[in-house]
Short mmCIF file of C-alpha atoms and ligand atoms in Angstrom, two decimals:
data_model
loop_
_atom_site.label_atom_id
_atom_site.label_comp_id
_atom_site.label_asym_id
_atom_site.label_seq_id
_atom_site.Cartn_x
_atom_site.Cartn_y
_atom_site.Cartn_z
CA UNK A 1 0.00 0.00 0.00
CA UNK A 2 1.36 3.59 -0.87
CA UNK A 3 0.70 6.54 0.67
CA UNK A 4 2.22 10.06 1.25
CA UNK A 5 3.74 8.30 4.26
CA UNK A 6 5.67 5.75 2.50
CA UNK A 7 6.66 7.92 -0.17
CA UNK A 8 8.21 10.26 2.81
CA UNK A 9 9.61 7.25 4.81
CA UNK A 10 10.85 4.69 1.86
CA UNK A 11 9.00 2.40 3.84
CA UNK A 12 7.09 -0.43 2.32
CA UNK A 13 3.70 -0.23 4.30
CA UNK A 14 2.52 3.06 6.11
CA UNK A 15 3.15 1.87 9.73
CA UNK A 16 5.49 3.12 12.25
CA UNK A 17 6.48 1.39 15.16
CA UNK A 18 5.85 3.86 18.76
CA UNK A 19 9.15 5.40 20.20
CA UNK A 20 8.24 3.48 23.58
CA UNK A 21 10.68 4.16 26.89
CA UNK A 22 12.79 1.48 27.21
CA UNK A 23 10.81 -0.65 25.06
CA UNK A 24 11.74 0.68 21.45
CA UNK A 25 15.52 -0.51 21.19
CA UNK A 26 17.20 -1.90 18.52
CA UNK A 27 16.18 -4.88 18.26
CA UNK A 28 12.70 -4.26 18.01
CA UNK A 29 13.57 -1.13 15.73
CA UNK A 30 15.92 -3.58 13.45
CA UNK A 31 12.67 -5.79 13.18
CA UNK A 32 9.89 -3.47 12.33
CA UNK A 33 12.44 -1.74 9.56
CA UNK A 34 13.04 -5.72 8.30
CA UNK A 35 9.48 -6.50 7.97
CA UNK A 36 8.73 -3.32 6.11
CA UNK A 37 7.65 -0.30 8.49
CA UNK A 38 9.43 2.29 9.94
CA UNK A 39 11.29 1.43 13.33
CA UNK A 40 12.38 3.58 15.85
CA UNK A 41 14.70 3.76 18.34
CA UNK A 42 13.23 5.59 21.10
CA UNK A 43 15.65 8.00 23.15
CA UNK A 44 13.97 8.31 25.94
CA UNK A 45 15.52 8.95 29.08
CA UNK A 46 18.75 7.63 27.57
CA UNK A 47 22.10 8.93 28.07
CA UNK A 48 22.91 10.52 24.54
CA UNK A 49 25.85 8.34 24.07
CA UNK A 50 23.52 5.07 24.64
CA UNK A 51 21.01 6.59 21.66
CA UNK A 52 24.25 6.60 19.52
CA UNK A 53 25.29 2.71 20.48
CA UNK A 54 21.50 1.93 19.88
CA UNK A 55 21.31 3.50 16.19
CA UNK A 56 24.99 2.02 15.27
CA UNK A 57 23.40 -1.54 16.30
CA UNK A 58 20.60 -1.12 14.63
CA UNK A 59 22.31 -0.18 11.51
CA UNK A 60 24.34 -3.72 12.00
CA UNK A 61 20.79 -5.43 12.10
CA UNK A 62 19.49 -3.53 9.20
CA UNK A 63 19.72 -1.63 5.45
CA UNK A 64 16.44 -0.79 5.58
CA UNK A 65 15.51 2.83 7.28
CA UNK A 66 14.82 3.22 10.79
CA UNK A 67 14.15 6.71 12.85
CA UNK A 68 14.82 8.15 16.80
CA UNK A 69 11.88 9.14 18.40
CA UNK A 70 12.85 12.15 20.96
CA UNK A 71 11.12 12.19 24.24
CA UNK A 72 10.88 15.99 24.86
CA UNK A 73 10.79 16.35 28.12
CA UNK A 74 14.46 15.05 28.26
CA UNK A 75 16.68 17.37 29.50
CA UNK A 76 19.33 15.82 26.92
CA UNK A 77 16.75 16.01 24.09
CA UNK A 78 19.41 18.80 22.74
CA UNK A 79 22.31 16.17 22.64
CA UNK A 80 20.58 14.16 20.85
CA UNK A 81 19.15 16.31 18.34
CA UNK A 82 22.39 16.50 17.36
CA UNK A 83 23.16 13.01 17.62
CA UNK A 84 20.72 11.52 14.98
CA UNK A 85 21.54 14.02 12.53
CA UNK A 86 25.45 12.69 13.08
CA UNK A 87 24.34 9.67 12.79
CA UNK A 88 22.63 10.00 9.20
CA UNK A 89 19.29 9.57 10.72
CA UNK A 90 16.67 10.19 7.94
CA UNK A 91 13.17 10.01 10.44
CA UNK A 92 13.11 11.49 13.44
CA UNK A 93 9.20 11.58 15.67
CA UNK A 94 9.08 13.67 18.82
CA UNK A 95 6.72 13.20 21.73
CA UNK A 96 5.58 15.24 25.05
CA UNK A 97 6.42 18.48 23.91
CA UNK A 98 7.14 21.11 20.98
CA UNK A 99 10.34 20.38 19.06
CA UNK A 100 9.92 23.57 17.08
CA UNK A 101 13.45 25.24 18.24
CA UNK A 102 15.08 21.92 16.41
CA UNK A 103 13.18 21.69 13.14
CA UNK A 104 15.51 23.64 11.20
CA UNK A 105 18.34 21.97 12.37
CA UNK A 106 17.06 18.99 11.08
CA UNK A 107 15.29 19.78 7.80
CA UNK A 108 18.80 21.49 7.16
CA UNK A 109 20.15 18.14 7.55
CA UNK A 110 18.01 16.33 5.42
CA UNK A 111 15.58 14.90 8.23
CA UNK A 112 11.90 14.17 7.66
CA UNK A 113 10.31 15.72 11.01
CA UNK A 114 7.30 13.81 12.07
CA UNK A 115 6.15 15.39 15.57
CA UNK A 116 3.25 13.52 17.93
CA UNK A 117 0.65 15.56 18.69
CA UNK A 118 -2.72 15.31 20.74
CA UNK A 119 -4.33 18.17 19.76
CA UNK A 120 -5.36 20.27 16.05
CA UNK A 121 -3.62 23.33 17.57
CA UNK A 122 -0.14 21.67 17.92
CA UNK A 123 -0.67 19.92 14.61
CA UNK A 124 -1.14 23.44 12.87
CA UNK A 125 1.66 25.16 14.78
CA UNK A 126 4.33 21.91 13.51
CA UNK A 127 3.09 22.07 9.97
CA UNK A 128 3.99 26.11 10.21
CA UNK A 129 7.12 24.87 11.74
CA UNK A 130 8.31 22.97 8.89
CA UNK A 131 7.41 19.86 9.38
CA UNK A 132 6.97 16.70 6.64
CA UNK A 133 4.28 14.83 8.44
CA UNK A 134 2.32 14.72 11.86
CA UNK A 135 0.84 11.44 14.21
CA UNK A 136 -2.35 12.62 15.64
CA UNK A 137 -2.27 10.00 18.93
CA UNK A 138 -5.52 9.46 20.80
CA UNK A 139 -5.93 9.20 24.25
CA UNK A 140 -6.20 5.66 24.12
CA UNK A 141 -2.63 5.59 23.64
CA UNK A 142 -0.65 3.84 26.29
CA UNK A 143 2.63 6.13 27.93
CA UNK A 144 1.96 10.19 27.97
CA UNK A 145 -1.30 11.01 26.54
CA UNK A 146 -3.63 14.09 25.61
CA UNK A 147 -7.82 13.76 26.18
CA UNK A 148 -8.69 13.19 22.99
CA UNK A 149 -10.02 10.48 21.22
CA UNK A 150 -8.22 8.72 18.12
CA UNK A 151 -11.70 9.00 16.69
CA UNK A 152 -12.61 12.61 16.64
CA UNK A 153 -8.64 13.56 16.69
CA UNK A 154 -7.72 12.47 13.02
CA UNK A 155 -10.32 13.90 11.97
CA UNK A 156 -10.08 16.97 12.92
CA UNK A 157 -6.21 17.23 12.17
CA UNK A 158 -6.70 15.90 8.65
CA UNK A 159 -8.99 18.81 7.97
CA UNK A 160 -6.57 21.16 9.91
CA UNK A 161 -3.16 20.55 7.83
CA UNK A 162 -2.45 19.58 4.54
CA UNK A 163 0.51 17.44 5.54
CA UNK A 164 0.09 13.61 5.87
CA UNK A 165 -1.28 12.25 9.01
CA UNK A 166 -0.40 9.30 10.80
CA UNK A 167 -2.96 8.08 13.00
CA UNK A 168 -2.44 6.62 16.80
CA UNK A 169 -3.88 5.52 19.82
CA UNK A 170 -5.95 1.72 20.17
CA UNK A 171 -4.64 0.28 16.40
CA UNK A 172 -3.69 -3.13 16.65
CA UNK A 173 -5.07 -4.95 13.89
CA UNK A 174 -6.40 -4.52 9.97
CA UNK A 175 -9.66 -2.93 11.21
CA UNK A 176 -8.32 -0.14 13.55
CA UNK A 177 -5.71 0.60 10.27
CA UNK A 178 -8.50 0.59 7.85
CA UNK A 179 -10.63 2.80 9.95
CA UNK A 180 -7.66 5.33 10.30
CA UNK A 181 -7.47 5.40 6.34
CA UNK A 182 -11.42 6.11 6.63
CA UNK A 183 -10.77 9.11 8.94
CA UNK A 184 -8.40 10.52 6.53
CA UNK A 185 -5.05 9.27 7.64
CA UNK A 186 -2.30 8.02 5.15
CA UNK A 187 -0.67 5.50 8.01
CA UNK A 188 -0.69 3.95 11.29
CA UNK A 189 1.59 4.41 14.86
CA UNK A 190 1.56 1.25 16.36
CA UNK A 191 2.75 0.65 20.33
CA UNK A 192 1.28 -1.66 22.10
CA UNK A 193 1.32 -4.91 19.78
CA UNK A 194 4.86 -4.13 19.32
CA UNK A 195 5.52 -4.31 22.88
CA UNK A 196 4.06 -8.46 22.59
CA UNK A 197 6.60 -8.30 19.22
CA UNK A 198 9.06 -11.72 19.80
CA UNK A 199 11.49 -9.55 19.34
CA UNK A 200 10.99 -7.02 21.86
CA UNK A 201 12.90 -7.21 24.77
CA UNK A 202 10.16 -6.44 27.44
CA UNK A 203 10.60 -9.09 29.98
CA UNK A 204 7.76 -11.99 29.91
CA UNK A 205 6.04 -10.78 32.68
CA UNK A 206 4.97 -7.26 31.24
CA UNK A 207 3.93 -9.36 28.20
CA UNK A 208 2.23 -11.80 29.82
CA UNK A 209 0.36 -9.05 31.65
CA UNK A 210 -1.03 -7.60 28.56
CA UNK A 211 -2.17 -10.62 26.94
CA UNK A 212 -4.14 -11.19 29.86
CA UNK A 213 -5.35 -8.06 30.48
CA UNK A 214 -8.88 -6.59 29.11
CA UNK A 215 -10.49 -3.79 27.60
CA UNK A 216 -11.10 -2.03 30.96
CA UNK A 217 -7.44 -2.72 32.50
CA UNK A 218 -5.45 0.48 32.11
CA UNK A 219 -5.59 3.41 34.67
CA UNK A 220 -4.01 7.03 33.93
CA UNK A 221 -2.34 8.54 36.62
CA UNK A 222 -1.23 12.13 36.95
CA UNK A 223 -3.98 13.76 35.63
CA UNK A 224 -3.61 16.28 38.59
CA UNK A 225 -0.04 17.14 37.87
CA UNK A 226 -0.42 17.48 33.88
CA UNK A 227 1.98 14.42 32.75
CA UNK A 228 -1.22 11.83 32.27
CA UNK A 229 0.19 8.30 31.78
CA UNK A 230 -1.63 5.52 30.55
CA UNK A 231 -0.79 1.93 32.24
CA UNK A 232 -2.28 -1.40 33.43
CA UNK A 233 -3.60 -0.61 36.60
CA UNK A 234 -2.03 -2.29 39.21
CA UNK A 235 -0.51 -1.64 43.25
CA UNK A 236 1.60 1.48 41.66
CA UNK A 237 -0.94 3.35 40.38
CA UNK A 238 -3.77 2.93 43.26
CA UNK A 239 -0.92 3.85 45.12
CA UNK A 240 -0.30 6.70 43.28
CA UNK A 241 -3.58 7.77 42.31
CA UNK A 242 -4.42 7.47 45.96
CA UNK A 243 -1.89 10.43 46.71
CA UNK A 244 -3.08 11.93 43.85
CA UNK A 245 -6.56 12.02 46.05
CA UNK A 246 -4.98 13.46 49.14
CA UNK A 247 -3.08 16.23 47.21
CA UNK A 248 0.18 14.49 47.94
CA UNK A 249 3.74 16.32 46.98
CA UNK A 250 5.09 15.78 43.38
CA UNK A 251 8.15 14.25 45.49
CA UNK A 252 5.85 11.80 47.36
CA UNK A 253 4.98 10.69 43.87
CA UNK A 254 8.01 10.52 42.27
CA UNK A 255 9.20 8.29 45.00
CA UNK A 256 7.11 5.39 43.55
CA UNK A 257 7.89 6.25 39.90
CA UNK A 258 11.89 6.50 40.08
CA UNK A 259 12.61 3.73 38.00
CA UNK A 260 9.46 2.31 38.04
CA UNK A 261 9.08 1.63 34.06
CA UNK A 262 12.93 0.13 33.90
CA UNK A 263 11.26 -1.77 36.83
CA UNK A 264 8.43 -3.27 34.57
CA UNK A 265 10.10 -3.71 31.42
CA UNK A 266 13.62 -4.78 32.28
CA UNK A 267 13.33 -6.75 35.64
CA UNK A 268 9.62 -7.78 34.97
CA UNK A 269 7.82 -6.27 37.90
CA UNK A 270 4.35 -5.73 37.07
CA UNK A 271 3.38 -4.53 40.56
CA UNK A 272 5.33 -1.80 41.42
CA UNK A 273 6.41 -0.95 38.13
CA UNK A 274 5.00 0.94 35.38
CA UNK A 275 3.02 -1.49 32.91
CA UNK A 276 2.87 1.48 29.83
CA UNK A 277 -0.20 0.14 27.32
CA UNK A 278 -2.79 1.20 25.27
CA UNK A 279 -6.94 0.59 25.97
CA UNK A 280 -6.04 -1.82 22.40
CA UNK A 281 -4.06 -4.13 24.81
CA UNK A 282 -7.00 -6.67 25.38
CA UNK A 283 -7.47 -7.21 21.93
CA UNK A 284 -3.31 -8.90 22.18
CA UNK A 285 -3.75 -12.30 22.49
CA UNK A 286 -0.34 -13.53 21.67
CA UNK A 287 2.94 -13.12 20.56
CA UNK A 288 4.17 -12.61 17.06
CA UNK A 289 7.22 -11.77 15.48
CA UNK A 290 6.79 -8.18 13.97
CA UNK A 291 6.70 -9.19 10.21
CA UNK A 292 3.58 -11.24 11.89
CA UNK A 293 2.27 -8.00 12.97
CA UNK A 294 2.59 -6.34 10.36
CA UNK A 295 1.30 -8.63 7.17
CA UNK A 296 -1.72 -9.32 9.34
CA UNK A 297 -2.29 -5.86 9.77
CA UNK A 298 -1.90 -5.12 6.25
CA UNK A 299 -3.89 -8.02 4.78
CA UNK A 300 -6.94 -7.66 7.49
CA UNK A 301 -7.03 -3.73 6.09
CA UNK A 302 -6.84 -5.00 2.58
CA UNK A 303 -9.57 -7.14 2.92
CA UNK A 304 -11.47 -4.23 3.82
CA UNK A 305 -10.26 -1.51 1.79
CA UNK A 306 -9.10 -3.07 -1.28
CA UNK A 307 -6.15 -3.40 -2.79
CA UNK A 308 -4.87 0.13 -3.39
O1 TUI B 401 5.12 11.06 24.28
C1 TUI B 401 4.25 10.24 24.18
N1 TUI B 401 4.16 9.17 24.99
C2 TUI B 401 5.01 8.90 26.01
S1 TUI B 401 6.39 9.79 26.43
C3 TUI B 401 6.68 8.77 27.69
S2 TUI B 401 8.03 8.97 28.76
C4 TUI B 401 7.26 9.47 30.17
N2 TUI B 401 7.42 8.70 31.23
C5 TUI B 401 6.85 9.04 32.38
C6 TUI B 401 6.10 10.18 32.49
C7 TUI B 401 5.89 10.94 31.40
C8 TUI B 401 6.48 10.59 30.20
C9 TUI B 401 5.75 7.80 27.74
N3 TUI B 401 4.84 7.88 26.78
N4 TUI B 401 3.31 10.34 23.21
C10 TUI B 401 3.27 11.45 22.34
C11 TUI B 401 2.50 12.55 22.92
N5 TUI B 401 2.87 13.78 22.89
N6 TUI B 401 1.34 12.44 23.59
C12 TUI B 401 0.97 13.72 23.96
C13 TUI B 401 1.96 14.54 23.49
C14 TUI B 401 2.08 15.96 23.58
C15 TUI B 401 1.67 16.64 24.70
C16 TUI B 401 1.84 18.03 24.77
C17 TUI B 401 2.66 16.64 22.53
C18 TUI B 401 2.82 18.00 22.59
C19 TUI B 401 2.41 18.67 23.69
O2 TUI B 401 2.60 20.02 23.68
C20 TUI B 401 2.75 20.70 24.88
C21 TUI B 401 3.51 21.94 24.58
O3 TUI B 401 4.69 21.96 24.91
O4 TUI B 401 2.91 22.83 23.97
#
């Protein structure tokens, strides 16, 4: 399928994989670019000098391209601006945040910008700001989120810009990409399926937990605070949401989240750790490798839009 997006990417099918903390390293980035969609290596939290060992690995694992998403409420988020355009990076996708003082940097460099945005006003101000392409994420999304809906979001952006839109926020399969196509987008941000990917490197716990877990599973805590963040609702977040309640200090908070995602994804505790997912994550019922993923997405949307 060819859109605007894989025109602008070089990408095979019009789906790019979600910069997820800790989640989206190489190997899962290596594996999304194999099977034909845009990976990404997402910086995160990262010491710069960790995103550049990530994108040099990934370049071992791969010919095919690959972006950096940039998490921008990183206080290195500079460095490593700098970083992926050193690196040859061609994609870049930015989250939490306005990377408008780096745009120019990086269209200067050759980089297709491709900010995340949860709102028509941000969408407008990035397409003023230069860039090629936006994703318009719902609040379904798992991770840092914005209120609205993936269904009344696209929308609205598509009507807003004239750049392409990539739509996110509770795709998983052939009928969530097909319905993003109907809403006007010209590809798909997928997270949470990835996170089940075989080849992601989120400890068997955290995937266990969303294969088991339902529709109604995820919780978002601070709401209060202005950094929402959707997760599978477990003792962390009454915990935290409970403090939340009594009008608790941001440093009584922080004390359970310090470390509390490395905690989930790396050393597999679903309890006190943060469990990141989207509301799509009880439609997971299993693991598959990411070419999986992706051919079933792409033949389930075929089915229902025709070949194009
Ligand atoms: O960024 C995400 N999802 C994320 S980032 C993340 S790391 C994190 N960990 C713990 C606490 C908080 C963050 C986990 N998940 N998605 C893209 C996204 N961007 N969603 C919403 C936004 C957004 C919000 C405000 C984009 C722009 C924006 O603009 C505010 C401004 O500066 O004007």
């Amino acid at each position: 399928m060819k859109t605007r997006v894989t025109e602008l990417l070089g990408t095979e099918v019009p789906i790019i994989q979600g910069g997820m903390a800790w989640v989206a390293e190489y190997h899962l980035a290596a594996a999304v670019a194999n099977a034909g969609g845009l990976g990404l290596i997402g910086a995160a939290s990262a010491p710069p000098e960790i995103v550049r060992e990530q994108i040099r690995e990934a370049k071992k694992l791969t010919d095919k391209p690959f972006g950096v998403n940039i998490m921008l409420m990183n206080p290195n988020s500079e460095e490593v601006a700098k970083i992926v355009i050193e690196e040859g990076i061609k994609v870049v996708t930015t989250g939490a945040g306005n990377p408008g003082k780096f745009i120019d940097a990086w269209k200067n460099a050759g980089v297709k910008v491709i900010p995340v945005v949860a709102s028509v006003a941000m969408a407008k101000m990035m397409e003023r700001a230069g860039a090629d392409a936006v994703v318009a994420e719902g609040t379904e999304a798992g991770g840092h989120i914005g209120d609205i809906t993936t269904m009344a979001l696209v929308p609205q952006v598509v009507d807003a810009v004239s750049i392409p839109v990539i739509a996110a926020g509770g795709i998983a399969d052939g009928r969530g990409f097909a319905a993003a196509m109907m809403l006007g987008a010209e590809g798909v941000q997928i997270g949470t399926r990835f996170v089940v990917a075989k080849e992601s490197i989120v400890h068997e716990s955290y995937k266990e937990r969303l294969i088991k877990s339902k529709d109604i599973d995820s919780a978002v805590t601070g709401r209060k605070n202005g950094h929402p963040v959707r997760q599978i609702r477990n003792q962390l977040t009454r915990e935290y949401l409970k403090l939340e309640e009594e009008g608790a200090s941001l440093e009584e908070m922080e004390k359970l989240t310090l470390g509390s995602l490395r905690r989930a994804v790396i050393d597999g505790d679903i309890k006190t750790g943060t469990v990141m997912a989207g509301q799509i994550a009880g439609m997971i019922k299993q693991q598959n490798t990411c070419k999986e993923i992706i051919d079933d997405i792409m033949s389930g949307a075929e089915k229902l839009l025709g070949n194009r």
